[in-house]
Amino acid sequence: MKNEIAIKVEHLTKDYGKGRGIFDLTFDVHKGEVFGFVGTNGSGKTTTIRHIMGFLKPDSGDVQVQGFDAWKDAPHIKSFVGYVPGEIAFPDLSTGTIFLKNQAELLGIKNMDYANSLIDKLQLDTSANLKRMSKGMKQKTAIVAGFMADKDILILDEPTTGLDPLMRETFLDIILQEKSKGKTIFMSSQMFDELEITCDRVALILDGKIIDIADVASLQDPTHRIYKIEFTNQNDYEKFKKLKFKIVRDQQKYFQVTIKIANSSINHLFNVLKNYQLKFISEVKQNLEKHFKDILTSQRHVKIVTSEELDKTRKQRKIERKTLKKQQKLQKEDKNDK
Amino acid sequence: MINKALFKQSCKANWIKWLTVTIATCTMLAIVIIVLGNLAINDIRDSLKEVFAQADQEATLKEDIIDSYDLYLSAVDGSNQIVIGVDEMFDEYDKAKEDYQSATGAPPTGEALSGIQSQVAAGVIEQFGDLLSSSGMTQEELQASIIALLGIYDFSPDMAKNGAISTITAMLPTQIEQLAQQQKLDEGATQEEAELAGQQAKEIAETAIADYLAQSKTENFVYSQNLFTANAATYVNDMMYDQVYEMQIEQGVSEKDANINAVAVKVISNTAISTYQIWQQTYSEDGVLTDEEKTAAKNEATKSISDQIPDKVAVALEELGNMDVYGLIIGSIFYRIAGLLLPMVFVIMTANGLLAGQVDSGSMAYVLSTPTKRRTVSVTQMTYLLFSLFAMFALLTAVSVISVWIVGGNNFAINFSEILLFNLGAFLTMFAIAGFCFMCSAIFNRAKYSLSIGGGLTIFSLVCTILGLFGSSVVPSAMRITQMNFFNYLSIITFFDTTDILSGSLAWLWKFGILLVIGIVTIIIGIFRFDKKDLPL
């Protein structure tokens, strides 16, 4: 049961030109698995989801959902797939109630019990005017619309945006509950922590390519701990390094080491440290965010440029250009003087 | 193929738009028809028409008058020629007899005399053959009567002369009658009309001949046409007066009014003849005109209003008189322009909102994340669009038919079948436009492109029709700029031609067919394209 494949993406490519799009994506989502999809804005998360939903036709490669081609059999696939779109825009209807009723009709649902239980859980007032709903309310309405048919596979495109922290908790509870029912969930997000809580596996996508697929359970290795230790002087630091602890990271500048140690050896470590002058010691939690950051930094060819950095470089370039022009002007004036 | 829930959703999303547009358009149409039906907007047109009809009538009347006047003078001339002919005949007879006497020394008698007589008679028959044959006598009878006349001349010359003149001139009216009758028949008149004209000609000729004979008996009589022009004018003027007066009385007009009308005609008659007389006096001393001069004089005398104003103005005025104001306002302005505007706005907005708008905003995701085929979505939306359009025009048709019924049914300038065809044409035009807008909505993922191409071209069509109106034949030439007709070639509304329907030609059939084909083809393209394209949902 666990190894049955619910969503299969093979060599999926959609090239929008200028480096945008998705390129040669390959991954599987197993039945009953919660699969996370993380990446910066514009990295290709939504494009991948649109392919799974059969809204876009692949340039090459293919997507299969429970063995059916996502593009050709799109209407059939929808009979076991629920979807929460990333962009929230509702049809031109007056209230949330009317919208959900209409949606139920389209889905062929007669019993609204499950939908009502979702509404209660999310504390949603469906009688509100669709156009005047806040972002969070719209998101909740979209979640109810996506979940109410109780489909086997759920595709969620950044489902927690706009939700307040409490609601996010509730939503994550719902996800876990669905997971316990054996549903396959494919969700994209920018929040590592919520993926960490819910997902079995998380894929990192950058510039349209999958960089890594992490197994969340194995990241959080329960048999080992990681500690960061900083010494007050160089002597102690050098001495400690000679001991046979596994050093994960070494920062000479600060007399700082990070070590990985089996749970059984913790007492040994503290006994050793009794004799050293420490500035501090802290446990480093190994999490998804760190894992991916490590991967990104270790892969030198991949350079993450944040928008702030981009702005900076633009400004720098502008300044450079200006100075260059000034220099040229000066040179010209010099020549003229001569 | 059609999803009920989606159809309901579209109804809910668009019913306010639909209702507003339908009510506004129906109200406009009802007002236009009822106001036009109750206003006498054709009064000016009718009076213009009357002016031209009267002018034409007057011209024909004047022509008849000049003809009668001319006929009088011709009859006088004819009589004079008969007198001259008779004189010549007897002169020749005398001369032949003298010749015989100088040759033989004795006046001719017996066989010699009868030889001379038959010779002269043959010459006379040759000269007056046509006229004499109208008496109904055979050649031999004629010969015998002339010989008898010459015999009388031998012992009483005056009696013979007078007898000959009165006999021959008495034949002239009959000949003139026959000629006039034949001419009328050649012109295409009925037998009755021809006979009437012949009789009138005969009367004129008889009067003219009597006048001539009376005057010729006066002392120092020297023939000239000028002597008779005054009498001819008086006679024709009086004849016109009598004719009109009698006709009016017959028609039950009061004596006073009949008199007024008859006098009016007499004045017209007098004017025409006076003009003609001026030409006579100017061109010839004796009052005789050549055929060419006659035609020119006649044209001058019979000029009507339309001849007196410049050609272009005359055509413009006449067209203004013939303009179909109802057809222009209801057909060309309401059904092709004003009445289409709001339905167009509805179709542009709705077609865009049914597909492209929902794809652009992303709300289409909710429909397509259910097991609904794209084909079902596009067919359902197309069905809604056509259904709403059909319902709108069904109501519009009902309103137009009721309005026409209120203002007089088939007695109204535009009858039921015409108004039904107007509605059908407007619906088919909107059908083609809806198909085009739907296609744009299905092809584009961005509402702005769908709106600017679908809506832009639709409004462009409407504007071209407005501009093209100033170049089309429904606008009188005074307001028309022929070059503006070019705009009609840029507009789809040109296939809905209300003038075809009003003129009773069947050209609207194939034009409506083209509109239908445009609508169907664009819809099919739209449906197939929507199946295959990428949707950013």
GROMACS .gro file of C-alpha atoms in nm, chain B residues 74-365:
model
  292
  412SER     CA    1  -5.200   7.444  -8.785
  413ALA     CA    2  -5.566   7.411  -8.869
  414VAL     CA    3  -5.574   7.776  -8.977
  415ASP     CA    4  -5.266   7.718  -9.182
  416GLY     CA    5  -5.419   7.406  -9.331
  417SER     CA    6  -5.734   7.598  -9.427
  418ASN     CA    7  -5.528   7.867  -9.588
  419GLN     CA    8  -5.341   7.609  -9.789
  420ILE     CA    9  -5.670   7.457  -9.902
  421VAL     CA   10  -5.788   7.800 -10.020
  422ILE     CA   11  -5.463   7.854 -10.204
  423GLY     CA   12  -5.489   7.507 -10.354
  424VAL     CA   13  -5.843   7.564 -10.470
  425ASP     CA   14  -5.745   7.898 -10.624
  426GLU     CA   15  -5.455   7.732 -10.798
  427MET     CA   16  -5.684   7.458 -10.929
  428PHE     CA   17  -5.921   7.703 -11.088
  429ASP     CA   18  -5.635   7.918 -11.212
  430GLU     CA   19  -5.488   7.613 -11.381
  431TYR     CA   20  -5.827   7.527 -11.527
  432ASP     CA   21  -5.866   7.882 -11.665
  433LYS     CA   22  -5.515   7.873 -11.803
  434ALA     CA   23  -5.570   7.536 -11.971
  435LYS     CA   24  -5.887   7.666 -12.124
  436GLU     CA   25  -5.713   7.986 -12.248
  437ASP     CA   26  -5.426   7.781 -12.390
  438TYR     CA   27  -5.680   7.570 -12.578
  439GLN     CA   28  -5.856   7.882 -12.708
  440SER     CA   29  -5.539   8.049 -12.830
  441ALA     CA   30  -5.435   7.725 -12.999
  442THR     CA   31  -5.763   7.641 -13.166
  443GLY     CA   32  -5.925   7.988 -13.166
  444ALA     CA   33  -6.235   7.860 -12.995
  445PRO     CA   34  -6.319   7.781 -12.629
  446PRO     CA   35  -6.303   7.413 -12.549
  447THR     CA   36  -6.622   7.220 -12.555
  448GLY     CA   37  -6.733   6.865 -12.536
  449GLU     CA   38  -6.455   6.616 -12.525
  450ALA     CA   39  -6.179   6.872 -12.520
  451LEU     CA   40  -6.330   7.037 -12.211
  452SER     CA   41  -6.376   6.710 -12.026
  453GLY     CA   42  -6.012   6.618 -12.116
  454ILE     CA   43  -5.888   6.940 -11.956
  455GLN     CA   44  -6.119   6.887 -11.659
  456SER     CA   45  -5.993   6.533 -11.589
  457GLN     CA   46  -5.634   6.649 -11.624
  458VAL     CA   47  -5.684   6.925 -11.363
  459ALA     CA   48  -5.876   6.683 -11.140
  460ALA     CA   49  -5.581   6.439 -11.149
  461GLY     CA   50  -5.343   6.723 -11.044
  462VAL     CA   51  -5.574   6.818 -10.754
  463ILE     CA   52  -5.602   6.460 -10.634
  464GLU     CA   53  -5.228   6.436 -10.645
  465GLN     CA   54  -5.192   6.754 -10.434
  466PHE     CA   55  -5.470   6.693 -10.178
  467GLY     CA   56  -5.485   6.314 -10.202
  468ASP     CA   57  -5.429   6.250  -9.831
  469LEU     CA   58  -5.683   6.503  -9.718
  470LEU     CA   59  -5.941   6.402  -9.975
  471SER     CA   60  -5.914   6.034  -9.905
  472SER     CA   61  -6.037   6.101  -9.550
  473SER     CA   62  -6.376   6.185  -9.702
  474GLY     CA   63  -6.422   5.813  -9.767
  475MET     CA   64  -6.475   5.855 -10.142
  476THR     CA   65  -6.298   5.635 -10.396
  477GLN     CA   66  -6.057   5.773 -10.653
  478GLU     CA   67  -6.322   5.764 -10.926
  479GLU     CA   68  -6.583   5.929 -10.710
  480LEU     CA   69  -6.337   6.203 -10.621
  481GLN     CA   70  -6.246   6.253 -10.983
  482ALA     CA   71  -6.613   6.272 -11.077
  483SER     CA   72  -6.698   6.525 -10.806
  484ILE     CA   73  -6.401   6.748 -10.901
  485ILE     CA   74  -6.502   6.733 -11.264
  486ALA     CA   75  -6.856   6.827 -11.160
  487LEU     CA   76  -6.713   7.117 -10.957
  488LEU     CA   77  -6.519   7.241 -11.260
  489GLY     CA   78  -6.837   7.216 -11.464
  490ILE     CA   79  -7.012   7.442 -11.212
  491TYR     CA   80  -6.715   7.681 -11.227
  492ASP     CA   81  -6.776   7.737 -11.597
  493PHE     CA   82  -7.097   7.924 -11.535
  494SER     CA   83  -7.064   8.032 -11.167
  495PRO     CA   84  -6.703   8.068 -11.054
  496ASP     CA   85  -6.776   8.209 -10.702
  497MET     CA   86  -7.021   7.935 -10.618
  498ALA     CA   87  -6.778   7.666 -10.729
  499LYS     CA   88  -6.493   7.824 -10.534
  500ASN     CA   89  -6.692   7.855 -10.215
  501GLY     CA   90  -6.832   7.509 -10.258
  502ALA     CA   91  -6.486   7.359 -10.310
  503ILE     CA   92  -6.339   7.541 -10.010
  504SER     CA   93  -6.620   7.450  -9.773
  505THR     CA   94  -6.619   7.088  -9.888
  506ILE     CA   95  -6.245   7.038  -9.853
  507THR     CA   96  -6.206   7.232  -9.529
  508ALA     CA   97  -6.491   7.025  -9.386
  509MET     CA   98  -6.268   6.722  -9.441
  510LEU     CA   99  -5.975   6.872  -9.247
  511PRO     CA  100  -6.109   6.822  -8.892
  512THR     CA  101  -6.167   6.453  -8.952
  513GLN     CA  102  -5.814   6.410  -9.075
  514ILE     CA  103  -5.676   6.602  -8.777
  515GLU     CA  104  -5.889   6.390  -8.544
  516GLN     CA  105  -5.750   6.074  -8.696
  517LEU     CA  106  -5.393   6.201  -8.670
  518ALA     CA  107  -5.433   6.307  -8.307
  519GLN     CA  108  -5.597   5.977  -8.218
  520GLN     CA  109  -5.319   5.778  -8.381
  521GLN     CA  110  -5.051   5.985  -8.206
  522LYS     CA  111  -5.212   5.924  -7.867
  523LEU     CA  112  -5.230   5.552  -7.939
  524ASP     CA  113  -4.864   5.554  -8.038
  525GLU     CA  114  -4.783   5.720  -7.707
  526GLY     CA  115  -4.944   5.427  -7.533
  527ALA     CA  116  -5.278   5.575  -7.435
  528THR     CA  117  -5.593   5.366  -7.416
  529GLN     CA  118  -5.849   5.366  -7.697
  530GLU     CA  119  -6.083   5.576  -7.488
  531GLU     CA  120  -5.819   5.839  -7.412
  532ALA     CA  121  -5.717   5.850  -7.778
  533GLU     CA  122  -6.072   5.897  -7.891
  534LEU     CA  123  -6.118   6.179  -7.641
  535ALA     CA  124  -5.800   6.349  -7.759
  536GLY     CA  125  -5.908   6.305  -8.123
  537GLN     CA  126  -6.245   6.456  -8.051
  538GLN     CA  127  -6.084   6.752  -7.877
  539ALA     CA  128  -5.849   6.801  -8.172
  540LYS     CA  129  -6.144   6.787  -8.408
  541GLU     CA  130  -6.327   7.053  -8.212
  542ILE     CA  131  -6.023   7.277  -8.212
  543ALA     CA  132  -5.975   7.227  -8.584
  544GLU     CA  133  -6.341   7.302  -8.658
  545THR     CA  134  -6.326   7.623  -8.457
  546ALA     CA  135  -6.000   7.725  -8.620
  547ILE     CA  136  -6.136   7.660  -8.970
  548ALA     CA  137  -6.456   7.851  -8.898
  549ASP     CA  138  -6.245   8.137  -8.766
  550TYR     CA  139  -6.034   8.130  -9.081
  551LEU     CA  140  -6.328   8.119  -9.314
  552ALA     CA  141  -6.496   8.407  -9.134
  553GLN     CA  142  -6.184   8.622  -9.143
  554SER     CA  143  -6.101   8.534  -9.501
  555LYS     CA  144  -6.429   8.691  -9.612
  556THR     CA  145  -6.330   9.030  -9.475
  557GLU     CA  146  -6.197   9.292  -9.710
  558ASN     CA  147  -5.825   9.324  -9.780
  559PHE     CA  148  -5.763   8.986  -9.624
  560VAL     CA  149  -5.398   8.883  -9.649
  561TYR     CA  150  -5.318   8.559  -9.477
  562SER     CA  151  -5.073   8.560  -9.186
  563GLN     CA  152  -5.062   8.330  -8.882
  564ASN     CA  153  -5.029   8.637  -8.662
  565LEU     CA  154  -5.386   8.728  -8.741
  566PHE     CA  155  -5.509   8.419  -8.559
  567THR     CA  156  -5.279   8.391  -8.255
  568ALA     CA  157  -5.500   8.603  -8.033
  569ASN     CA  158  -5.809   8.404  -8.124
  570ALA     CA  159  -5.623   8.076  -8.076
  571ALA     CA  160  -5.505   8.182  -7.729
  572THR     CA  161  -5.851   8.292  -7.625
  573TYR     CA  162  -6.006   7.977  -7.757
  574VAL     CA  163  -5.760   7.742  -7.580
  575ASN     CA  164  -5.779   7.939  -7.254
  576ASP     CA  165  -6.156   7.921  -7.258
  577MET     CA  166  -6.149   7.556  -7.352
  578MET     CA  167  -5.924   7.479  -7.053
  579TYR     CA  168  -6.152   7.677  -6.827
  580ASP     CA  169  -6.459   7.491  -6.951
  581GLN     CA  170  -6.297   7.152  -6.926
  582VAL     CA  171  -6.178   7.201  -6.569
  583TYR     CA  172  -6.503   7.362  -6.461
  584GLU     CA  173  -6.713   7.081  -6.599
  585MET     CA  174  -6.486   6.815  -6.455
  586GLN     CA  175  -6.499   6.977  -6.110
  587ILE     CA  176  -6.874   7.006  -6.116
  588GLU     CA  177  -6.894   6.642  -6.221
  589GLN     CA  178  -6.674   6.552  -5.926
  590GLY     CA  179  -6.914   6.731  -5.693
  591VAL     CA  180  -6.710   7.044  -5.626
  592SER     CA  181  -6.913   7.353  -5.553
  593GLU     CA  182  -6.959   7.602  -5.834
  594LYS     CA  183  -6.756   7.863  -5.656
  595ASP     CA  184  -6.460   7.635  -5.599
  596ALA     CA  185  -6.490   7.491  -5.948
  597ASN     CA  186  -6.472   7.844  -6.081
  598ILE     CA  187  -6.164   7.923  -5.875
  599ASN     CA  188  -5.985   7.610  -5.988
  600ALA     CA  189  -6.084   7.658  -6.349
  601VAL     CA  190  -5.959   8.016  -6.340
  602ALA     CA  191  -5.631   7.893  -6.195
  603VAL     CA  192  -5.592   7.655  -6.485
  604LYS     CA  193  -5.687   7.931  -6.725
  605VAL     CA  194  -5.409   8.145  -6.578
  606ILE     CA  195  -5.163   7.862  -6.625
  607SER     CA  196  -5.286   7.820  -6.980
  608ASN     CA  197  -5.252   8.190  -7.048
  609THR     CA  198  -4.899   8.196  -6.905
  610ALA     CA  199  -4.789   7.902  -7.115
  611ILE     CA  200  -4.936   8.041  -7.435
  612SER     CA  201  -4.795   8.390  -7.368
  613THR     CA  202  -4.449   8.244  -7.330
  614TYR     CA  203  -4.494   8.050  -7.650
  615GLN     CA  204  -4.618   8.359  -7.831
  616ILE     CA  205  -4.315   8.558  -7.730
  617TRP     CA  206  -4.101   8.296  -7.900
  618GLN     CA  207  -4.321   8.313  -8.206
  619GLN     CA  208  -4.287   8.688  -8.227
  620THR     CA  209  -3.919   8.683  -8.165
  621TYR     CA  210  -3.825   8.412  -8.410
  622SER     CA  211  -4.046   8.476  -8.709
  623GLU     CA  212  -4.233   8.766  -8.858
  624ASP     CA  213  -4.534   8.568  -8.970
  625GLY     CA  214  -4.554   8.366  -8.653
  626VAL     CA  215  -4.452   8.036  -8.816
  627LEU     CA  216  -4.182   7.844  -8.631
  628THR     CA  217  -3.959   7.565  -8.755
  629ASP     CA  218  -3.985   7.231  -8.574
  630GLU     CA  219  -3.668   7.299  -8.381
  631GLU     CA  220  -3.785   7.640  -8.270
  632LYS     CA  221  -4.118   7.492  -8.175
  633THR     CA  222  -3.956   7.239  -7.944
  634ALA     CA  223  -3.744   7.505  -7.780
  635ALA     CA  224  -4.041   7.733  -7.735
  636LYS     CA  225  -4.247   7.451  -7.596
  637ASN     CA  226  -3.975   7.355  -7.348
  638GLU     CA  227  -3.954   7.710  -7.230
  639ALA     CA  228  -4.330   7.741  -7.194
  640THR     CA  229  -4.375   7.413  -7.008
  641LYS     CA  230  -4.085   7.448  -6.761
  642SER     CA  231  -4.177   7.317  -6.414
  643ILE     CA  232  -4.016   7.393  -6.076
  644SER     CA  233  -3.782   7.102  -6.108
  645ASP     CA  234  -3.657   7.244  -6.436
  646GLN     CA  235  -3.608   7.588  -6.297
  647ILE     CA  236  -3.376   7.491  -6.006
  648PRO     CA  237  -3.027   7.345  -6.056
  649ASP     CA  238  -3.022   6.972  -6.127
  650LYS     CA  239  -2.842   6.874  -5.808
  651VAL     CA  240  -3.078   7.073  -5.590
  652ALA     CA  241  -3.374   6.930  -5.775
  653VAL     CA  242  -3.249   6.574  -5.721
  654ALA     CA  243  -3.176   6.648  -5.356
  655LEU     CA  244  -3.522   6.793  -5.298
  656GLU     CA  245  -3.690   6.511  -5.482
  657GLU     CA  246  -3.495   6.252  -5.278
  658LEU     CA  247  -3.586   6.435  -4.960
  659GLY     CA  248  -3.945   6.399  -5.067
  660ASN     CA  249  -3.900   6.030  -5.141
  661MET     CA  250  -3.700   5.958  -4.823
  662ASP     CA  251  -3.844   5.685  -4.601
  663VAL     CA  252  -3.814   5.847  -4.259
  664TYR     CA  253  -3.962   5.546  -4.075
  665GLY     CA  254  -3.730   5.304  -4.248
  666LEU     CA  255  -3.433   5.529  -4.169
  667ILE     CA  256  -3.510   5.576  -3.801
  668ILE     CA  257  -3.642   5.230  -3.712
  669GLY     CA  258  -3.434   5.025  -3.953
  670SER     CA  259  -3.106   5.201  -4.014
  671ILE     CA  260  -3.076   5.391  -3.689
  672PHE     CA  261  -3.249   5.179  -3.426
  673TYR     CA  262  -3.201   4.821  -3.537
  674ARG     CA  263  -2.856   4.868  -3.690
  675ILE     CA  264  -2.704   5.118  -3.444
  676ALA     CA  265  -2.886   5.244  -3.135
  677GLY     CA  266  -3.063   4.920  -3.052
  678LEU     CA  267  -2.748   4.714  -3.098
  679LEU     CA  268  -2.529   4.919  -2.868
  680LEU     CA  269  -2.654   4.787  -2.534
  681PRO     CA  270  -2.682   4.422  -2.644
  682MET     CA  271  -2.327   4.460  -2.775
  683VAL     CA  272  -2.204   4.585  -2.439
  684PHE     CA  273  -2.385   4.292  -2.275
  685VAL     CA  274  -2.233   4.040  -2.516
  686ILE     CA  275  -1.880   4.184  -2.487
  687MET     CA  276  -1.889   4.183  -2.107
  688THR     CA  277  -2.065   3.850  -2.070
  689ALA     CA  278  -1.864   3.661  -2.331
  690ASN     CA  279  -1.545   3.786  -2.171
  691GLY     CA  280  -1.666   3.699  -1.821
  692LEU     CA  281  -1.778   3.350  -1.918
  693LEU     CA  282  -1.431   3.220  -2.007
  694ALA     CA  283  -1.137   3.462  -2.032
  695GLY     CA  284  -1.238   3.660  -1.724
  696GLN     CA  285  -1.263   3.347  -1.512
  697VAL     CA  286  -0.935   3.208  -1.643
  698ASP     CA  287  -0.762   3.541  -1.584
  699SER     CA  288  -0.889   3.578  -1.228
  700GLY     CA  289  -0.836   3.209  -1.161
  701SER     CA  290  -1.193   3.134  -1.055
  702MET     CA  291  -1.222   2.885  -1.341
  703ALA     CA  292  -1.006   2.657  -1.125
   0.00000   0.00000   0.00000
